XYZ file of C-alpha atoms in Angstrom:
622
model
C 12.373 -25.829 175.995
C 15.687 -26.694 174.313
C 16.012 -23.095 173.225
C 15.315 -21.893 176.807
C 18.104 -24.236 177.932
C 20.565 -22.740 175.407
C 19.670 -19.211 176.517
C 20.292 -20.208 180.136
C 23.760 -21.563 179.164
C 24.617 -18.383 177.293
C 23.490 -16.184 180.229
C 25.598 -18.317 182.608
C 28.565 -18.072 180.251
C 28.237 -14.276 180.150
C 28.137 -14.121 183.925
C 31.274 -16.185 184.156
C 33.101 -13.933 181.685
C 32.219 -10.841 183.642
C 33.277 -12.479 186.884
C 36.555 -13.529 185.380
C 37.198 -9.994 184.066
C 36.515 -8.492 187.497
C 38.873 -11.025 189.071
C 41.643 -10.237 186.650
C 41.203 -6.473 187.139
C 41.336 -6.860 190.858
C 44.429 -9.000 190.845
C 46.187 -6.507 188.632
C 45.949 -3.780 191.183
C 48.899 -3.317 193.574
C 46.908 -4.340 196.659
C 48.644 -5.420 199.847
C 48.522 -9.061 201.054
C 45.353 -9.404 203.042
C 45.777 -12.887 204.389
C 44.719 -11.731 207.873
C 43.658 -8.474 209.381
C 46.799 -8.442 211.524
C 49.104 -8.997 208.527
C 47.327 -6.351 206.474
C 47.545 -3.634 209.081
C 51.245 -2.802 208.861
C 51.095 -2.689 205.059
C 48.223 -0.236 205.182
C 50.184 1.988 207.580
C 53.125 1.903 205.301
C 51.008 2.950 202.395
C 49.469 5.861 204.298
C 52.864 7.085 205.592
C 54.998 6.076 202.612
C 57.156 9.170 202.846
C 58.536 8.202 206.234
C 59.024 4.662 205.187
C 60.989 5.236 201.983
C 64.535 6.530 201.712
C 63.911 10.346 201.660
C 66.307 10.752 198.826
C 64.116 8.566 196.523
C 61.411 10.021 194.465
C 57.994 8.522 193.790
C 58.966 7.526 190.307
C 62.074 5.614 189.168
C 64.852 7.493 187.419
C 65.117 6.903 183.700
C 67.512 8.570 181.375
C 66.800 8.922 177.614
C 69.566 8.186 175.170
C 69.723 8.893 171.430
C 70.608 5.307 170.389
C 67.678 3.517 172.104
C 63.923 3.823 171.907
C 63.739 3.002 175.602
C 65.133 5.207 178.398
C 67.781 3.596 180.587
C 66.984 3.009 184.276
C 69.478 4.658 186.620
C 69.504 3.126 190.089
C 70.132 5.448 192.955
C 72.592 3.053 194.601
C 75.019 3.428 191.719
C 78.120 5.590 192.394
C 77.590 7.641 189.314
C 73.988 8.378 190.313
C 75.142 9.534 193.771
C 77.769 11.785 192.200
C 74.975 13.392 190.180
C 72.886 13.897 193.263
C 75.836 15.560 194.957
C 76.176 18.027 192.157
C 72.523 18.749 192.214
C 72.754 19.429 195.979
C 75.787 21.664 195.537
C 74.104 24.105 193.139
C 70.646 25.617 192.850
C 70.743 25.106 189.119
C 69.659 21.864 187.608
C 72.507 19.528 186.665
C 72.190 16.643 184.236
C 73.299 13.138 184.791
C 76.445 12.222 182.818
C 75.674 9.090 180.723
C 78.140 6.242 180.399
C 79.813 6.361 177.090
C 83.157 4.780 177.704
C 82.957 1.047 177.392
C 83.546 -1.582 174.626
C 80.399 -1.563 172.511
C 78.578 -4.593 171.170
C 79.581 -3.642 167.654
C 83.324 -3.693 168.514
C 82.915 -7.154 170.061
C 81.096 -8.415 167.025
C 83.903 -7.302 164.779
C 86.491 -9.064 166.856
C 84.506 -12.300 166.844
C 85.522 -12.704 163.155
C 89.188 -11.821 163.718
C 91.568 -14.848 163.916
C 93.076 -15.133 167.391
C 96.345 -17.052 167.607
C 96.857 -19.500 170.386
C 99.619 -18.157 172.742
C 102.976 -19.915 172.848
C 103.523 -22.414 175.660
C 105.525 -20.064 177.942
C 103.090 -17.165 177.283
C 100.063 -19.389 178.028
C 101.605 -20.649 181.318
C 102.374 -16.959 182.324
C 98.792 -15.776 181.602
C 97.276 -18.680 183.600
C 99.617 -17.997 186.452
C 98.666 -14.291 186.549
C 94.880 -15.152 186.615
C 95.312 -17.664 189.400
C 97.434 -15.291 191.470
C 95.030 -12.371 191.106
C 91.334 -13.197 190.720
C 92.030 -16.792 191.817
C 93.270 -15.432 195.218
C 89.976 -13.673 195.804
C 87.435 -16.007 194.342
C 87.166 -19.759 193.745
C 86.345 -20.149 190.109
C 88.451 -23.054 188.874
C 90.449 -25.918 190.309
C 94.144 -25.044 189.876
C 95.327 -28.664 189.321
C 92.738 -29.191 186.612
C 93.679 -26.064 184.793
C 97.403 -26.744 184.892
C 97.019 -30.344 183.740
C 94.619 -29.365 181.056
C 96.797 -26.525 179.878
C 99.679 -28.862 179.222
C 97.387 -31.119 177.148
C 96.205 -28.118 175.152
C 99.736 -26.913 174.557
C 100.804 -30.285 173.215
C 97.695 -30.904 171.089
C 95.272 -27.956 170.912
C 93.076 -29.779 168.310
C 92.475 -32.674 170.618
C 91.504 -30.653 173.694
C 87.871 -30.439 174.841
C 86.194 -27.383 173.274
C 84.572 -26.198 176.404
C 87.922 -26.444 178.305
C 89.615 -24.486 175.488
C 86.909 -21.837 175.868
C 87.749 -21.632 179.588
C 91.460 -21.230 178.764
C 90.646 -18.361 176.359
C 88.820 -16.567 179.174
C 91.710 -17.183 181.591
C 94.164 -15.819 178.954
C 92.014 -12.669 178.690
C 92.109 -12.109 182.451
C 95.810 -12.902 182.612
C 96.566 -10.313 180.015
C 94.413 -7.497 181.471
C 95.881 -7.966 184.957
C 99.536 -8.198 183.759
C 99.490 -5.267 181.286
C 100.503 -1.763 182.232
C 99.950 0.046 178.974
C 97.763 -0.294 175.863
C 99.441 -2.118 172.960
C 100.519 -0.025 169.905
C 97.524 -1.351 167.923
C 95.208 0.188 170.479
C 93.414 -3.107 171.312
C 92.490 -3.354 175.029
C 94.467 -6.099 176.861
C 92.988 -9.556 176.464
C 90.048 -8.377 174.303
C 90.788 -10.753 171.397
C 90.939 -13.654 173.851
C 87.642 -12.534 175.401
C 85.937 -12.196 172.032
C 87.143 -15.719 171.090
C 85.740 -17.199 174.362
C 82.380 -15.460 173.770
C 82.234 -16.888 170.255
C 82.790 -20.411 171.546
C 80.056 -19.984 174.194
C 77.328 -18.886 171.846
C 75.201 -22.105 172.252
C 72.978 -22.409 175.339
C 73.586 -25.847 176.883
C 70.622 -27.969 177.615
C 72.696 -30.111 180.016
C 75.078 -27.506 181.535
C 78.322 -28.501 183.010
C 80.380 -26.931 185.811
C 82.770 -25.673 183.092
C 79.983 -23.551 181.654
C 79.519 -21.778 185.046
C 83.222 -21.312 185.412
C 83.409 -19.708 181.968
C 80.479 -17.383 182.694
C 82.176 -16.204 185.919
C 85.545 -15.545 184.220
C 83.844 -13.627 181.431
C 81.795 -11.674 184.008
C 84.978 -10.451 185.749
C 86.583 -9.483 182.406
C 83.470 -7.626 181.329
C 83.857 -5.305 184.291
C 87.313 -4.335 183.061
C 85.608 -3.286 179.803
C 83.131 -1.224 181.891
C 80.397 -3.415 180.593
C 78.638 -3.525 183.916
C 75.280 -4.659 182.669
C 76.869 -7.504 180.663
C 78.855 -8.563 183.806
C 75.690 -8.648 185.891
C 73.905 -10.614 183.189
C 76.760 -13.142 183.016
C 76.925 -13.583 186.828
C 73.081 -13.942 186.958
C 73.258 -16.479 184.174
C 75.827 -18.403 186.176
C 73.420 -18.516 189.123
C 70.593 -19.667 186.822
C 72.760 -22.439 185.383
C 73.687 -23.424 188.896
C 70.012 -23.641 189.784
C 69.312 -25.786 186.690
C 72.142 -28.143 187.869
C 70.932 -28.071 191.496
C 74.069 -26.513 192.825
C 72.064 -24.522 195.277
C 71.086 -27.819 196.952
C 73.162 -30.373 198.776
C 73.672 -33.527 196.729
C 73.547 -36.822 198.706
C 77.077 -38.049 199.477
C 76.387 -41.505 198.068
C 75.713 -39.871 194.633
C 79.022 -37.833 194.682
C 81.624 -39.397 196.844
C 84.624 -37.494 195.490
C 85.316 -34.976 198.256
C 87.161 -32.622 195.964
C 84.375 -32.580 193.441
C 81.774 -31.994 196.103
C 83.794 -29.080 197.548
C 84.294 -27.541 194.081
C 80.552 -27.875 193.490
C 79.823 -25.971 196.758
C 82.417 -23.216 196.143
C 81.480 -22.546 192.503
C 77.860 -22.044 193.619
C 78.901 -19.571 196.301
C 81.157 -17.714 193.893
C 78.239 -17.249 191.520
C 76.089 -16.136 194.469
C 78.826 -13.561 195.468
C 79.269 -12.208 191.951
C 75.466 -11.943 191.314
C 74.938 -9.993 194.513
C 78.067 -7.775 194.516
C 77.546 -6.823 190.866
C 73.844 -6.180 191.536
C 74.766 -3.875 194.448
C 76.920 -1.750 192.129
C 73.923 -1.323 189.827
C 71.164 -1.195 192.467
C 69.596 -4.351 191.050
C 67.875 -7.267 192.840
C 69.520 -10.627 193.398
C 68.760 -13.601 191.232
C 67.895 -16.006 194.068
C 66.438 -15.628 197.579
C 68.375 -17.082 200.479
C 65.363 -19.198 201.548
C 65.834 -21.191 198.277
C 69.389 -22.151 199.053
C 70.248 -25.341 200.865
C 73.904 -26.148 200.340
C 76.871 -26.333 202.722
C 79.285 -23.498 203.218
C 82.887 -23.984 201.993
C 85.026 -26.251 204.207
C 88.396 -27.847 204.041
C 87.358 -30.801 206.233
C 88.130 -34.101 204.578
C 90.346 -32.590 201.860
C 93.678 -34.430 201.823
C 96.634 -34.800 199.503
C 97.113 -32.839 196.289
C 93.452 -31.894 195.958
C 93.615 -29.754 199.112
C 95.848 -27.314 197.187
C 92.913 -26.496 194.949
C 90.962 -24.877 197.750
C 91.756 -21.734 199.677
C 90.731 -20.485 203.049
C 87.023 -21.246 203.615
C 86.706 -18.477 206.236
C 87.602 -15.898 203.607
C 84.874 -17.205 201.216
C 82.291 -17.320 203.990
C 83.147 -13.678 204.889
C 82.509 -12.746 201.316
C 79.217 -14.615 201.256
C 78.125 -12.674 204.344
C 79.129 -9.382 202.789
C 77.261 -10.245 199.522
C 74.179 -11.071 201.630
C 74.527 -7.785 203.513
C 74.868 -5.873 200.236
C 71.491 -7.252 199.009
C 69.850 -6.313 202.329
C 71.157 -2.787 202.058
C 69.901 -2.389 198.558
C 66.466 -3.755 199.319
C 65.981 -2.086 202.652
C 67.378 1.368 201.881
C 67.067 1.941 198.164
C 63.809 0.056 197.407
C 60.730 2.253 196.881
C 57.880 -0.099 197.730
C 57.060 -2.588 200.355
C 59.187 -1.158 203.159
C 58.382 -1.591 206.841
C 59.629 0.793 209.498
C 61.031 4.278 208.934
C 64.059 4.863 206.815
C 66.431 5.762 209.766
C 65.539 2.461 211.502
C 66.510 0.532 208.397
C 69.805 2.361 208.270
C 70.360 1.530 211.888
C 69.671 -2.159 211.275
C 72.031 -2.257 208.277
C 74.869 -0.809 210.378
C 74.079 -3.215 213.189
C 74.558 -6.052 210.737
C 77.798 -4.596 209.391
C 79.058 -4.177 212.965
C 78.334 -7.811 213.689
C 80.203 -8.847 210.575
C 83.312 -6.992 211.849
C 82.995 -8.376 215.370
C 82.724 -11.982 214.133
C 85.492 -11.666 211.511
C 88.243 -14.220 212.240
C 91.480 -12.670 213.458
C 93.513 -13.886 210.494
C 91.170 -11.925 208.221
C 91.895 -8.635 210.016
C 94.267 -6.167 208.361
C 97.892 -6.216 209.481
C 98.851 -3.265 211.627
C 102.165 -2.364 209.897
C 102.293 0.025 206.970
C 103.481 -2.527 204.445
C 100.907 -4.482 202.394
C 102.422 -7.608 200.912
C 100.744 -9.253 198.012
C 99.531 -12.154 200.132
C 97.207 -9.779 201.985
C 95.702 -8.134 198.886
C 92.611 -10.371 199.056
C 92.096 -9.372 202.706
C 92.475 -5.734 201.725
C 89.687 -6.182 199.109
C 87.496 -7.698 201.836
C 87.870 -4.624 203.991
C 87.377 -2.292 200.992
C 84.136 -4.042 200.302
C 83.100 -3.626 203.902
C 83.837 0.098 203.779
C 81.921 0.410 200.534
C 78.785 -1.088 202.052
C 78.936 1.208 205.086
C 79.216 4.107 202.601
C 76.313 2.677 200.590
C 74.129 2.492 203.718
C 74.988 5.943 205.136
C 75.652 8.252 202.164
C 71.936 9.210 201.771
C 72.158 10.603 205.287
C 75.490 12.383 204.518
C 73.962 13.967 201.414
C 70.975 15.204 203.437
C 73.253 16.633 206.150
C 75.258 18.349 203.414
C 72.026 19.803 201.859
C 70.992 21.109 205.291
C 74.473 22.618 205.725
C 74.207 24.366 202.325
C 70.772 25.696 203.298
C 72.147 27.119 206.538
C 74.750 29.120 204.606
C 71.893 30.806 202.639
C 69.815 31.507 205.798
C 70.197 34.940 207.398
C 72.281 34.864 210.597
C 69.396 36.033 212.789
C 67.011 33.387 211.450
C 66.227 30.361 213.683
C 67.813 27.065 212.519
C 67.093 23.511 213.548
C 70.267 21.771 214.587
C 70.892 18.303 213.149
C 70.724 15.558 215.810
C 73.990 13.993 216.923
C 72.863 10.654 215.568
C 72.639 11.992 212.090
C 76.050 13.568 212.420
C 77.402 10.221 213.666
C 76.074 8.526 210.540
C 77.544 11.112 208.274
C 80.894 10.815 210.099
C 80.851 7.030 209.759
C 80.405 7.435 205.981
C 83.372 9.861 205.767
C 85.618 7.794 207.962
C 85.041 4.679 205.843
C 85.750 6.693 202.704
C 89.019 7.922 204.239
C 89.961 4.379 205.192
C 89.248 3.152 201.647
C 91.277 5.994 200.161
C 94.237 5.124 202.366
C 94.076 1.444 201.563
C 93.916 2.134 197.802
C 96.811 4.656 198.109
C 98.851 1.848 199.683
C 97.972 -0.358 196.770
C 99.037 2.346 194.388
C 102.344 2.850 196.155
C 103.046 -0.922 196.377
C 102.219 -1.396 192.623
C 99.228 -3.528 193.525
C 96.620 -1.184 191.961
C 95.360 -2.868 188.789
C 95.963 -0.531 185.820
C 92.985 -1.761 183.841
C 90.968 -3.246 186.717
C 87.481 -2.202 187.602
C 87.285 -2.903 191.330
C 90.085 -0.536 192.494
C 88.944 2.232 190.203
C 85.319 2.061 191.278
C 86.163 2.057 194.962
C 88.537 4.969 194.537
C 85.842 7.038 192.795
C 83.270 6.208 195.465
C 85.616 7.318 198.207
C 86.618 10.452 196.315
C 83.022 11.546 196.030
C 82.540 11.268 199.773
C 85.789 13.193 200.388
C 84.620 15.896 198.060
C 81.451 16.325 200.168
C 83.391 16.435 203.419
C 85.839 19.010 201.992
C 83.027 21.450 201.463
C 81.595 21.193 205.055
C 84.276 23.302 206.785
C 85.049 20.714 209.431
C 88.428 20.470 211.037
C 89.527 17.864 208.461
C 88.016 19.558 205.438
C 91.381 20.677 204.139
C 92.960 17.230 204.242
C 89.875 15.664 202.746
C 90.071 18.234 199.920
C 93.705 17.256 199.340
C 92.883 13.582 199.303
C 90.128 14.235 196.781
C 92.605 16.019 194.555
C 95.046 13.056 194.853
C 92.368 10.578 194.054
C 91.329 12.662 191.023
C 94.900 12.642 189.873
C 95.039 8.801 190.162
C 91.868 8.472 188.196
C 93.182 10.940 185.573
C 96.322 8.731 185.101
C 94.154 5.644 184.771
C 92.017 7.465 182.240
C 95.028 8.368 180.188
C 96.289 4.822 180.423
C 93.162 3.351 178.873
C 91.026 2.254 181.888
C 87.431 2.392 180.734
C 85.868 2.901 184.169
C 88.332 5.711 184.932
C 87.358 7.466 181.626
C 83.665 7.414 182.829
C 84.410 8.473 186.386
C 86.740 11.279 185.372
C 83.792 12.959 183.613
C 81.982 13.081 187.032
C 85.130 14.191 188.809
C 85.662 17.082 186.332
C 81.997 18.151 186.718
C 82.357 18.078 190.497
C 85.574 20.056 190.535
C 84.023 22.771 188.339
C 81.132 23.294 190.806
C 83.379 23.009 193.841
C 85.586 25.845 192.479
C 82.493 27.966 192.065
C 81.479 27.324 195.692
C 84.854 27.419 197.405
C 86.820 29.730 195.113
C 89.591 28.961 192.668
C 91.993 27.722 195.384
C 91.098 25.238 198.002
C 87.762 23.484 197.817
C 87.347 23.198 201.542
C 88.144 26.334 203.522
C 86.240 29.565 203.018
C 87.268 32.259 205.522
C 83.836 33.909 205.187
C 82.068 30.809 206.533
C 81.610 30.408 210.317
C 83.536 27.648 212.126
C 82.047 24.211 211.709
C 81.037 24.031 215.304
C 78.585 26.895 214.744
C 76.913 25.228 211.764
C 74.069 22.704 211.891
C 75.322 20.582 209.076
C 79.023 20.278 209.940
C 80.319 16.776 210.706
C 82.120 16.603 214.032
C 84.360 13.885 215.521
C 87.976 12.971 215.918
C 89.997 12.086 212.902
C 91.274 8.502 212.769
C 94.946 8.713 213.347
C 97.011 7.346 210.506
C 100.747 7.204 210.712
C 103.250 4.812 209.257
C 103.212 1.626 211.229
C 99.629 2.086 212.341
C 97.096 1.071 209.736
C 93.404 1.512 210.800
C 91.016 -1.438 210.571
C 87.604 -1.765 208.961
C 85.652 -1.594 212.113
C 87.008 1.643 213.553
C 84.388 3.742 211.791
C 81.655 1.822 213.564
C 83.416 1.828 216.920
C 83.051 5.531 217.574
C 81.129 6.223 220.801
C 78.547 8.453 219.141
C 77.787 5.782 216.551
C 77.781 3.029 219.129
C 75.114 4.997 221.014
C 73.093 5.361 217.822
C 73.261 1.603 217.187
C 72.202 0.744 220.716
C 69.177 2.971 221.181
C 65.719 1.635 220.247
C 64.170 5.074 219.505
C 65.996 7.252 217.005
C 66.186 10.971 216.736
C 66.347 11.051 212.920
C 62.834 12.252 212.169
C 64.245 15.306 210.470
C 65.484 12.988 207.669
C 62.255 10.973 207.572
C 60.074 14.001 207.044
C 61.757 17.303 206.542
C 62.901 16.750 203.023
C 59.299 16.676 202.002
C 58.516 20.047 203.547
C 58.704 23.394 201.667
C 59.267 21.728 198.312
C 62.875 20.892 199.129
C 62.616 17.667 197.315
C 63.066 19.607 193.995
C 66.656 20.198 195.083
C 67.462 16.567 194.329
C 64.859 15.660 191.763
C 64.760 17.952 188.724
C 62.075 17.220 186.130
C 63.573 14.484 183.989
C 60.769 14.942 181.468
C 62.166 18.280 180.281
C 63.202 18.100 176.628
C 66.642 19.596 177.340
C 67.443 17.109 180.108
C 69.685 15.089 177.856
C 72.504 17.163 176.647
C 73.971 16.982 173.087
C 76.935 14.776 172.385
C 77.503 11.077 172.260
C 74.823 9.010 173.887
C 75.421 6.271 176.363
C 74.044 4.416 179.271
C 74.552 4.686 182.996
């Protein structure tokens, strides 16, 4: 009887094992949430009609690029500017064109070598100068440190560096690095990138992960993140910003601390603002790479920046709260654009509706922007407005990010029409699609003009990343517009050439991001000459007028004359686009479905598995 009981236990154990395995197998499958029949139904529909839900320029599989120095291929996000430049070249030619890997950045090995190099503490006057530069550049755009604390601590460190707190000294090294990179105009005779030795020293001092992190640790991570972008180390910058968010979560910065536990109003405000800066960095850097954010908005319960209650000297440590809140809103919109337009799975609604919602949100942002954050209307751009210019440049970039898949599809349709016999029937592109493409081009023109003003006024950072990246993004859109034979194609082609010349000068001056982007620009220019001849890229006399072509972008050019600077919202204020944003039912089905017909998807998605996809030469990452 005892043996029978043992056998029963063994049989029961076997049944439980099988049930457990079945449960694990079921949970591993990518099944939709089936909490209720009503909740499950939209997910099932999205799965059945996934092609109309997903961005039509996205393939079923993610894009990975093999490199010679890694056993793992590198993921290339479609939201990245370099990836879009590759898609443009693939749309421009019937031949397959390879992605150009990123090879111009400071490598890990170079940084490791510098960590063992002795870095001398700057003299007192030099240290004060570098701190002032950092506070007057990055410090005008983002709240990272309290100015009074930095100035007081700097004087202590100058008098007695040995007796200064090690974490504060690490922060000063990071500030010195930024001060040098934003105040230098040429590479030093020894060939060392400006501020790199200071940066390496700060990284060496921050090698231990803190179990009880301090606000100083988050400040240092944010400073190093900004500097990493100037080295074109985008992945490292994203990692550092994300780490700052994680440290903030560990410290509870994403939650409001009771006032009785922290009565110092200045300390409370700094706590709030340093969290939101980490939030902004994480989301903005992620949008440049097409990556997800590190924290969901539902998990955040902390006050927005405010100057209420700040009195006396401490009030000078805190800038305009409205400006920070505007950046928070833009960072949130950036994450929404990436997740709703460039995400492959879990989307609800057709692609064109998600583009419409993104533009509605951006339009609301402009309409609710305080008047003092609007651009000045005269043609001068004093330094005090540089932060506001960056705010509008970021807005333009997010409009471009939301609409450039549509522009590229309109361009592809236009190219197809040129290869179609004149007597063959063509399907005209709806006005709503043309309005979206035009909004993309207008924002690129606006960004180009703002950046040109920065260049003329000497405010364009020689070794900075932000200006260079935004100029390249705008130049790519202008290149597309110049080939569509619209009435402004010639001027867009001229502006593309000017932007390319700016990038070339930055490349020759040592800007790492410009070195990368110039490779894409050169590849574009070569193909554009083949398409448009050796002269102008834009105007081909053999091509019919733009009004007769289904892919040509129409609309009035934004007038730009000295004394009349355009504003960020003008591209979204066009009547055709306003009509698009107001209508509930969209006429954009040609985008949602046509790219999957007749095998046209291969125009954008060459087989990345081919052995010759990665060309010879130095390997790198996107």
